[in-house]
XYZ file of C-alpha atoms in Angstrom:
506
model
C 0.034 -0.001 0.381
C 3.117 2.638 1.053
C 4.667 1.462 -2.078
C 2.651 1.746 -4.472
C 1.307 5.249 -3.001
C 5.122 6.682 -3.108
C 4.860 5.187 -6.761
C 2.063 7.160 -7.515
C 2.273 9.959 -5.832
C 5.499 10.706 -7.327
C 3.869 9.094 -11.028
C 1.532 11.705 -9.999
C 4.235 14.719 -9.768
C 6.148 14.642 -12.707
C 2.762 13.954 -14.847
C 2.185 18.024 -13.016
C 4.757 19.083 -14.096
C 5.061 18.726 -17.404
C 1.544 19.543 -17.346
C 1.638 23.282 -16.196
C 4.393 23.653 -18.131
C 2.747 22.890 -21.217
C 0.265 24.878 -20.304
C 2.201 27.351 -19.346
C 4.227 27.832 -22.979
C 0.338 27.276 -24.960
C -1.457 30.185 -21.783
C 1.257 32.257 -23.128
C 0.379 31.973 -26.022
C -2.868 32.176 -26.038
C -3.349 36.127 -24.447
C -2.007 39.117 -25.541
C -1.092 41.254 -21.992
C -0.988 43.927 -24.259
C -4.174 43.967 -26.591
C -5.530 47.421 -25.161
C -2.116 49.836 -25.576
C -2.075 48.127 -29.000
C -5.709 49.799 -29.707
C -5.075 52.740 -27.858
C -4.267 55.774 -29.305
C -2.756 57.812 -26.778
C 0.481 59.505 -27.651
C 2.424 57.978 -24.635
C 1.560 55.031 -26.621
C 5.206 53.609 -26.543
C 5.974 54.084 -22.902
C 3.068 52.375 -21.906
C 3.214 49.243 -23.642
C 7.610 49.101 -22.552
C 6.635 49.830 -19.347
C 4.011 47.050 -19.686
C 6.611 44.926 -21.169
C 8.518 45.267 -17.700
C 5.986 44.915 -15.319
C 4.710 41.655 -16.973
C 8.420 40.086 -17.279
C 7.273 39.718 -20.733
C 10.683 39.790 -23.178
C 11.859 37.357 -20.988
C 12.099 34.132 -22.392
C 8.559 31.826 -21.860
C 10.478 29.235 -20.747
C 12.703 31.115 -18.332
C 9.547 32.430 -17.002
C 8.171 29.266 -16.006
C 10.577 27.861 -13.991
C 10.612 31.502 -12.562
C 6.807 31.247 -11.722
C 7.513 27.299 -11.078
C 9.959 28.277 -8.256
C 7.304 30.861 -6.232
C 5.136 28.748 -6.535
C 7.061 26.242 -4.513
C 8.050 29.285 -1.876
C 3.898 30.112 -1.947
C 3.999 33.227 -4.039
C 1.000 32.841 -6.290
C 2.090 35.900 -8.183
C -0.211 38.861 -8.637
C -3.317 39.841 -10.764
C -1.759 42.444 -12.296
C -5.532 43.920 -13.961
C -7.316 44.579 -9.918
C -3.460 43.643 -8.036
C -5.030 41.412 -5.925
C -2.872 38.309 -4.996
C -3.433 35.402 -6.604
C -3.774 33.415 -3.055
C -6.841 35.851 -2.198
C -8.840 34.900 -5.776
C -8.574 31.371 -5.354
C -8.836 30.776 -1.278
C -11.903 32.881 -2.512
C -13.370 30.759 -5.823
C -12.442 27.044 -3.792
C -14.371 27.716 -1.156
C -17.833 29.122 -3.309
C -16.760 26.020 -5.576
C -17.108 23.357 -3.151
C -19.599 24.435 -1.530
C -21.799 23.911 -4.895
C -19.065 20.235 -5.831
C -19.981 19.601 -1.327
C -24.051 19.537 -1.450
C -24.797 18.967 -5.668
C -22.693 15.539 -5.529
C -23.742 14.299 -1.921
C -27.476 14.449 -3.037
C -26.837 13.194 -6.763
C -25.690 10.161 -5.525
C -27.992 9.295 -2.593
C -30.456 10.110 -5.069
C -29.025 9.077 -8.141
C -27.275 5.571 -7.123
C -30.960 4.477 -4.934
C -33.169 5.211 -7.781
C -31.090 3.528 -9.619
C -30.528 0.767 -7.799
C -34.511 0.346 -7.728
C -35.272 0.033 -11.333
C -32.773 -2.550 -12.044
C -34.525 -4.248 -9.407
C -38.055 -3.289 -10.450
C -36.300 -4.380 -14.059
C -39.509 -3.823 -16.623
C -42.302 -2.443 -15.068
C -43.728 0.828 -15.510
C -41.117 2.644 -12.818
C -37.977 1.328 -14.470
C -39.623 3.361 -17.449
C -40.697 6.117 -16.077
C -36.532 6.464 -14.755
C -35.110 5.529 -17.793
C -36.824 8.054 -19.658
C -36.756 11.143 -17.078
C -32.620 10.198 -17.232
C -32.275 10.298 -20.744
C -34.708 13.701 -20.865
C -32.772 14.912 -18.582
C -29.084 13.389 -19.177
C -30.013 15.443 -22.826
C -30.764 19.039 -21.491
C -27.646 22.217 -22.171
C -27.359 23.372 -18.452
C -28.094 26.643 -19.344
C -31.718 25.958 -19.864
C -32.702 23.757 -16.557
C -30.337 26.831 -14.914
C -32.293 29.144 -17.205
C -35.784 27.494 -16.094
C -35.268 27.596 -12.990
C -34.266 30.893 -12.174
C -38.047 31.610 -14.014
C -40.051 29.117 -12.159
C -37.912 27.795 -9.101
C -36.393 31.755 -8.175
C -39.371 34.122 -9.389
C -42.360 31.763 -9.515
C -41.633 30.283 -5.119
C -40.361 34.026 -4.389
C -43.895 35.372 -6.390
C -46.074 32.232 -4.128
C -44.486 32.927 -0.694
C -46.571 36.660 -0.920
C -49.872 34.903 -0.762
C -48.637 30.918 0.496
C -51.828 29.216 -0.029
C -51.850 25.938 -2.868
C -55.021 24.950 -3.858
C -56.730 21.910 -2.022
C -57.477 20.070 -5.822
C -53.208 20.932 -7.141
C -52.659 18.928 -2.773
C -54.599 15.803 -3.863
C -52.936 15.679 -7.551
C -49.667 16.099 -6.114
C -51.079 13.263 -3.238
C -52.151 10.797 -5.855
C -48.562 11.433 -7.551
C -46.182 11.302 -5.352
C -48.587 7.389 -3.852
C -47.875 5.894 -8.038
C -45.215 7.361 -7.901
C -44.389 4.680 -4.563
C -46.790 2.473 -5.499
C -44.338 1.677 -8.354
C -41.806 1.460 -7.043
C -42.192 -0.419 -3.999
C -43.711 -3.624 -6.386
C -45.052 -7.047 -5.483
C -49.030 -7.803 -6.160
C -52.040 -5.609 -6.790
C -53.129 -5.861 -3.388
C -49.499 -4.768 -1.854
C -49.386 -2.143 -4.494
C -53.255 -0.127 -4.083
C -52.240 -1.006 -0.292
C -48.483 1.182 -0.785
C -50.836 3.557 -2.664
C -53.511 4.456 -0.448
C -50.611 5.136 2.744
C -48.649 7.333 0.818
C -51.036 9.398 -0.830
C -53.037 9.606 1.910
C -49.108 10.374 3.898
C -48.253 13.215 1.422
C -51.308 14.677 1.740
C -51.402 15.114 5.670
C -47.590 16.094 4.823
C -49.081 19.571 2.382
C -52.463 19.461 4.369
C -50.447 20.348 7.979
C -47.711 23.008 5.753
C -51.176 25.071 4.506
C -52.708 25.746 8.071
C -49.865 25.208 10.438
C -48.646 28.780 8.411
C -45.270 25.967 7.574
C -44.041 28.941 4.864
C -44.448 31.656 6.083
C -42.405 30.667 9.758
C -40.547 27.530 8.287
C -39.144 25.215 11.245
C -39.119 21.181 12.001
C -40.091 21.203 15.749
C -39.885 18.190 18.380
C -42.672 16.996 16.225
C -42.170 17.083 12.593
C -38.415 15.680 13.992
C -40.045 12.933 15.865
C -41.679 11.588 12.532
C -38.373 12.941 9.940
C -36.552 10.594 12.932
C -38.681 7.952 12.785
C -39.373 7.265 9.930
C -35.539 7.071 9.091
C -34.614 5.067 11.744
C -37.451 2.392 10.258
C -35.931 3.082 7.117
C -32.070 2.391 7.582
C -33.321 -0.555 9.995
C -35.145 -1.852 7.370
C -32.027 -1.477 4.344
C -28.900 -1.993 6.923
C -29.967 -5.616 8.869
C -33.826 -5.323 7.868
C -36.996 -5.717 10.725
C -36.379 -8.609 12.232
C -33.244 -7.738 13.608
C -34.246 -6.022 16.971
C -31.040 -4.915 18.370
C -30.993 -2.639 15.728
C -34.033 -1.117 14.947
C -34.261 -0.466 19.151
C -30.696 1.087 19.196
C -32.223 3.467 15.521
C -35.505 4.029 17.228
C -33.431 4.498 20.967
C -31.114 6.982 19.186
C -34.400 9.470 17.817
C -35.527 8.829 21.792
C -32.000 11.073 22.580
C -32.447 13.063 19.657
C -34.987 13.978 20.929
C -34.464 14.892 25.003
C -31.649 16.590 23.531
C -33.233 19.554 21.107
C -34.520 21.985 23.580
C -30.849 21.543 25.272
C -29.222 22.244 21.958
C -31.549 25.113 21.707
C -29.820 26.621 25.149
C -26.159 24.915 23.544
C -26.536 27.205 20.458
C -27.359 30.309 21.688
C -24.860 30.725 24.104
C -22.049 30.181 22.722
C -20.135 31.389 19.673
C -20.752 29.381 17.016
C -18.581 27.688 13.654
C -18.589 25.276 11.346
C -16.195 23.836 13.308
C -18.024 23.358 16.490
C -20.952 22.666 14.312
C -18.183 19.660 12.698
C -17.530 18.651 16.570
C -20.678 18.475 17.214
C -21.871 16.294 14.243
C -18.819 13.194 15.321
C -19.534 13.796 18.906
C -23.522 12.799 17.362
C -21.852 9.894 14.778
C -20.296 8.371 18.225
C -22.870 8.975 20.195
C -25.382 6.453 18.383
C -22.265 4.607 17.459
C -21.581 3.786 21.188
C -25.490 3.103 21.445
C -26.288 0.666 19.188
C -22.346 -0.756 20.653
C -24.416 -1.421 24.269
C -27.581 -2.971 22.807
C -24.769 -6.000 22.043
C -24.933 -8.354 20.694
C -22.821 -11.173 17.845
C -23.476 -8.240 15.368
C -23.955 -5.644 17.036
C -21.647 -3.822 13.947
C -24.244 -3.435 12.538
C -26.389 -1.922 15.013
C -24.237 0.564 15.562
C -23.430 1.811 12.136
C -27.150 1.565 11.655
C -27.412 3.489 15.704
C -24.719 6.829 14.079
C -26.409 7.043 10.328
C -29.283 7.879 12.357
C -28.046 9.770 14.821
C -26.609 11.758 11.750
C -29.514 12.229 10.490
C -31.063 13.140 13.616
C -28.221 16.045 13.976
C -28.852 16.879 10.618
C -32.369 17.246 10.884
C -31.463 19.769 14.960
C -29.858 21.510 12.916
C -31.171 22.817 10.071
C -34.209 23.773 12.358
C -32.014 25.988 14.156
C -31.456 27.997 10.614
C -34.306 28.300 9.573
C -35.624 29.623 12.694
C -33.709 32.931 11.127
C -35.968 32.754 8.474
C -38.227 36.034 9.366
C -35.645 38.217 10.291
C -33.820 36.649 6.926
C -36.966 36.876 4.775
C -37.896 40.330 5.823
C -34.289 42.054 5.440
C -34.784 40.308 1.447
C -38.102 42.108 1.392
C -40.050 39.191 0.949
C -37.944 37.724 -2.314
C -35.336 35.808 -0.055
C -34.262 32.702 -3.304
C -31.571 35.043 -5.458
C -30.651 33.965 -8.386
C -27.310 35.460 -9.010
C -24.292 35.782 -6.744
C -23.083 33.361 -3.133
C -23.771 35.941 -0.121
C -26.009 38.186 -0.410
C -23.827 41.604 0.220
C -23.764 43.560 3.824
C -26.990 41.791 5.165
C -25.342 41.408 8.146
C -26.427 38.948 10.812
C -24.997 36.240 12.910
C -23.997 32.671 11.776
C -27.116 31.243 11.500
C -28.320 34.050 9.300
C -24.860 33.958 6.441
C -25.448 29.381 6.922
C -28.797 30.534 5.327
C -28.151 33.038 3.378
C -25.831 30.937 1.892
C -28.254 27.602 1.585
C -30.841 29.964 -0.791
C -27.817 31.307 -3.369
C -26.626 27.264 -3.379
C -30.142 26.654 -4.054
C -30.526 27.193 -8.094
C -26.923 25.991 -9.084
C -27.244 22.560 -6.730
C -30.349 21.660 -8.539
C -28.671 22.167 -11.718
C -26.107 20.554 -11.428
C -28.303 17.936 -9.023
C -30.560 17.388 -12.005
C -28.451 17.061 -14.915
C -25.642 14.407 -12.632
C -28.804 12.189 -11.286
C -29.368 11.178 -14.619
C -25.444 9.669 -15.661
C -25.803 8.042 -11.947
C -29.105 6.172 -12.197
C -27.593 5.323 -15.285
C -24.073 3.162 -14.505
C -26.264 2.309 -10.827
C -28.351 0.742 -12.929
C -26.544 -0.906 -14.966
C -24.407 -2.057 -13.354
C -26.818 -3.196 -10.645
C -28.345 -5.551 -13.438
C -24.988 -7.072 -13.852
C -23.801 -7.658 -10.582
C -27.732 -9.217 -10.804
C -27.481 -11.899 -12.823
C -23.698 -13.259 -11.696
C -23.407 -16.990 -9.917
C -22.017 -15.622 -7.224
C -26.320 -13.626 -6.126
C -27.916 -16.959 -8.290
C -25.825 -18.743 -5.034
C -26.783 -16.648 -2.158
C -29.826 -17.014 -3.279
C -30.527 -20.947 -3.187
C -28.825 -20.475 0.394
C -31.980 -18.849 0.861
C -31.009 -15.739 2.314
C -33.102 -13.034 2.446
C -33.567 -10.745 -0.182
C -32.427 -7.622 1.219
C -28.675 -9.016 2.399
C -29.088 -10.670 -0.749
C -29.789 -7.003 -1.783
C -27.547 -4.299 0.312
C -24.739 -6.946 0.803
C -24.229 -9.184 -2.478
C -24.879 -7.092 -4.518
C -24.799 -3.507 -3.771
C -20.884 -3.577 -2.850
C -20.471 -5.201 -5.836
C -23.156 -1.575 -7.756
C -20.343 0.654 -6.043
C -17.534 -0.547 -7.888
C -17.797 1.325 -11.061
C -18.806 4.205 -9.228
C -15.221 4.751 -7.241
C -13.440 5.681 -10.424
C -15.925 8.021 -11.798
C -17.302 9.657 -8.839
C -13.276 11.071 -8.289
C -13.197 12.579 -11.595
C -16.699 13.979 -11.096
C -15.777 15.783 -8.557
C -12.480 17.010 -9.866
C -13.844 17.968 -12.876
C -16.999 20.458 -10.835
C -13.875 21.440 -8.762
C -12.435 23.173 -11.603
C -15.578 24.819 -12.335
C -19.294 24.335 -13.745
C -18.487 26.524 -15.450
C -21.614 27.325 -17.654
C -23.794 26.835 -14.130
C -21.256 29.535 -12.623
C -21.608 31.395 -15.525
C -25.744 31.713 -15.633
C -26.140 31.682 -11.000
C -22.445 34.350 -11.378
C -21.417 32.460 -8.389
C -17.746 33.990 -8.000
C -16.245 30.336 -8.269
C -13.561 28.497 -10.322
C -14.782 28.544 -13.210
C -15.420 31.838 -13.606
C -11.868 32.888 -11.957
C -10.581 31.109 -14.920
C -13.242 32.406 -18.112
C -11.944 36.378 -16.156
C -8.212 35.391 -16.052
C -7.987 34.650 -19.577
C -9.859 37.385 -21.320
C -8.028 39.943 -19.423
C -4.645 38.097 -19.752
C -3.876 37.210 -16.346
C -0.852 34.077 -16.730
C -0.802 34.433 -13.002
C -5.195 33.397 -11.704
C -5.016 30.771 -14.474
C -1.816 29.287 -13.884
C -2.984 29.145 -10.064
C -6.223 27.921 -11.883
C -4.550 24.142 -13.132
C -1.846 23.540 -10.637
C -4.748 22.912 -8.974
C -6.923 21.243 -10.545
C -4.302 19.458 -12.117
C -2.686 19.099 -8.834
C -6.853 17.697 -7.584
C -7.170 15.427 -10.393
C -4.134 13.730 -9.700
C -5.379 12.502 -6.147
C -8.073 11.476 -7.159
C -7.558 9.106 -9.882
C -5.073 7.867 -6.442
C -8.226 8.432 -5.141
C -10.501 5.970 -6.662
C -8.065 3.311 -6.630
C -7.887 3.543 -3.563
C -11.466 3.218 -3.523
C -11.122 0.737 -5.716
C -9.816 -2.233 -4.003
C -11.495 -1.646 -0.399
C -14.314 -1.814 -1.991
C -13.358 -4.725 -4.084
C -11.410 -6.868 -1.931
C -9.724 -8.817 -5.394
C -7.303 -6.002 -6.353
C -4.302 -4.697 -4.233
C -2.252 -1.718 -4.249
C 0.904 -4.175 -3.725
C 0.372 -6.421 -6.232
């Protein structure tokens, strides 16, 4: 393992240096820092051009300039953007921070939704649900991202902001949404006709009850989770995770999940006091998240049993969800002042923050969430289609293997066959694809960032290239190339951890 990492890192460093040299030469040939002066009518035009040539060291050979730049980078000096006179390090720090927010949210959501829906689609092959997902995935995959972004601006931002002026949904619309939700769930769960009708009725009724609660409680004016929704969502998560991880017949895992929900409910009010009495930062939230996962894991360990590991993992997953719900509830509590500060139109269509907003940590988080909403949905819709297709085809291939038939022949429950034997092997192709996709997004979702005017990595690259600033362009290329090399190494390690047939030290 160690020798593999050393070999790959050395090969990656060599590749990085060669790639940066080639890109420096190509970028230098593509840009012209003197273009504005060549068209100038100033009487001292030649003097201005000579001063800029001296300032940017343009009379030095490009090879020498590359090694000068590379040597400065090794000492931590990324240079200066000569038009704005800002340090490149500061530009990169802000750009990559904005992009990482977008990439993290979009990647997690698209992976969870895409893989889950793709696997269910494969298990329901040739059903109505499968055909619907195939049609939807091909439709989304073929849509240009800029068109999706513009539609979201019009309907999800402007339309929703208009809705919030008078947040009332017609009961006929709620009924229609409930019927569609019931149909989707009945097709996804499958089974005999009686079971499908049962799932349809329960899902439609639950959806109708949820929207009725939102309508009658004035939730749109003052959104919050609160203890009641926390109990409902937590219990539902506990049942779902127990069913997936261990099966509902595993009482220890089920009791672990439900106990974790109860602990979360008990700690709901004390956590409100804690959040109000301390200066909250992202680091503190991360510490709370780690502690929550640890508590859930400990609850599973205390229940014991020969398969305590399954219980511990179930408790940790439920604890993470409960902690996330409490965190979201705390963010929602600052919605009324945020709503008023933005004149009743809280969903923005551009930028990554509201200028001169002010407020505490929670207001900043809510502002970041609202600015992330539209670009994240845009990227999720496109990536969801790809991950759905990958996971569906991979699951179909895995479920036709001999070891799956052997597992079934041994009498193992279908949940065990799918989750323990099928799901893990389904992730093998994704282990190669996902790290590369993440780096591609970090490199800049250029079109999405342009439509929503997010000052991320893609916009930094395009703007610097247009302004003929080679230092920011090379700083961008250095980061993206380095991350691409790391992503390939991480993909190999993940691939080996998922597939025991792969040995890194071979």
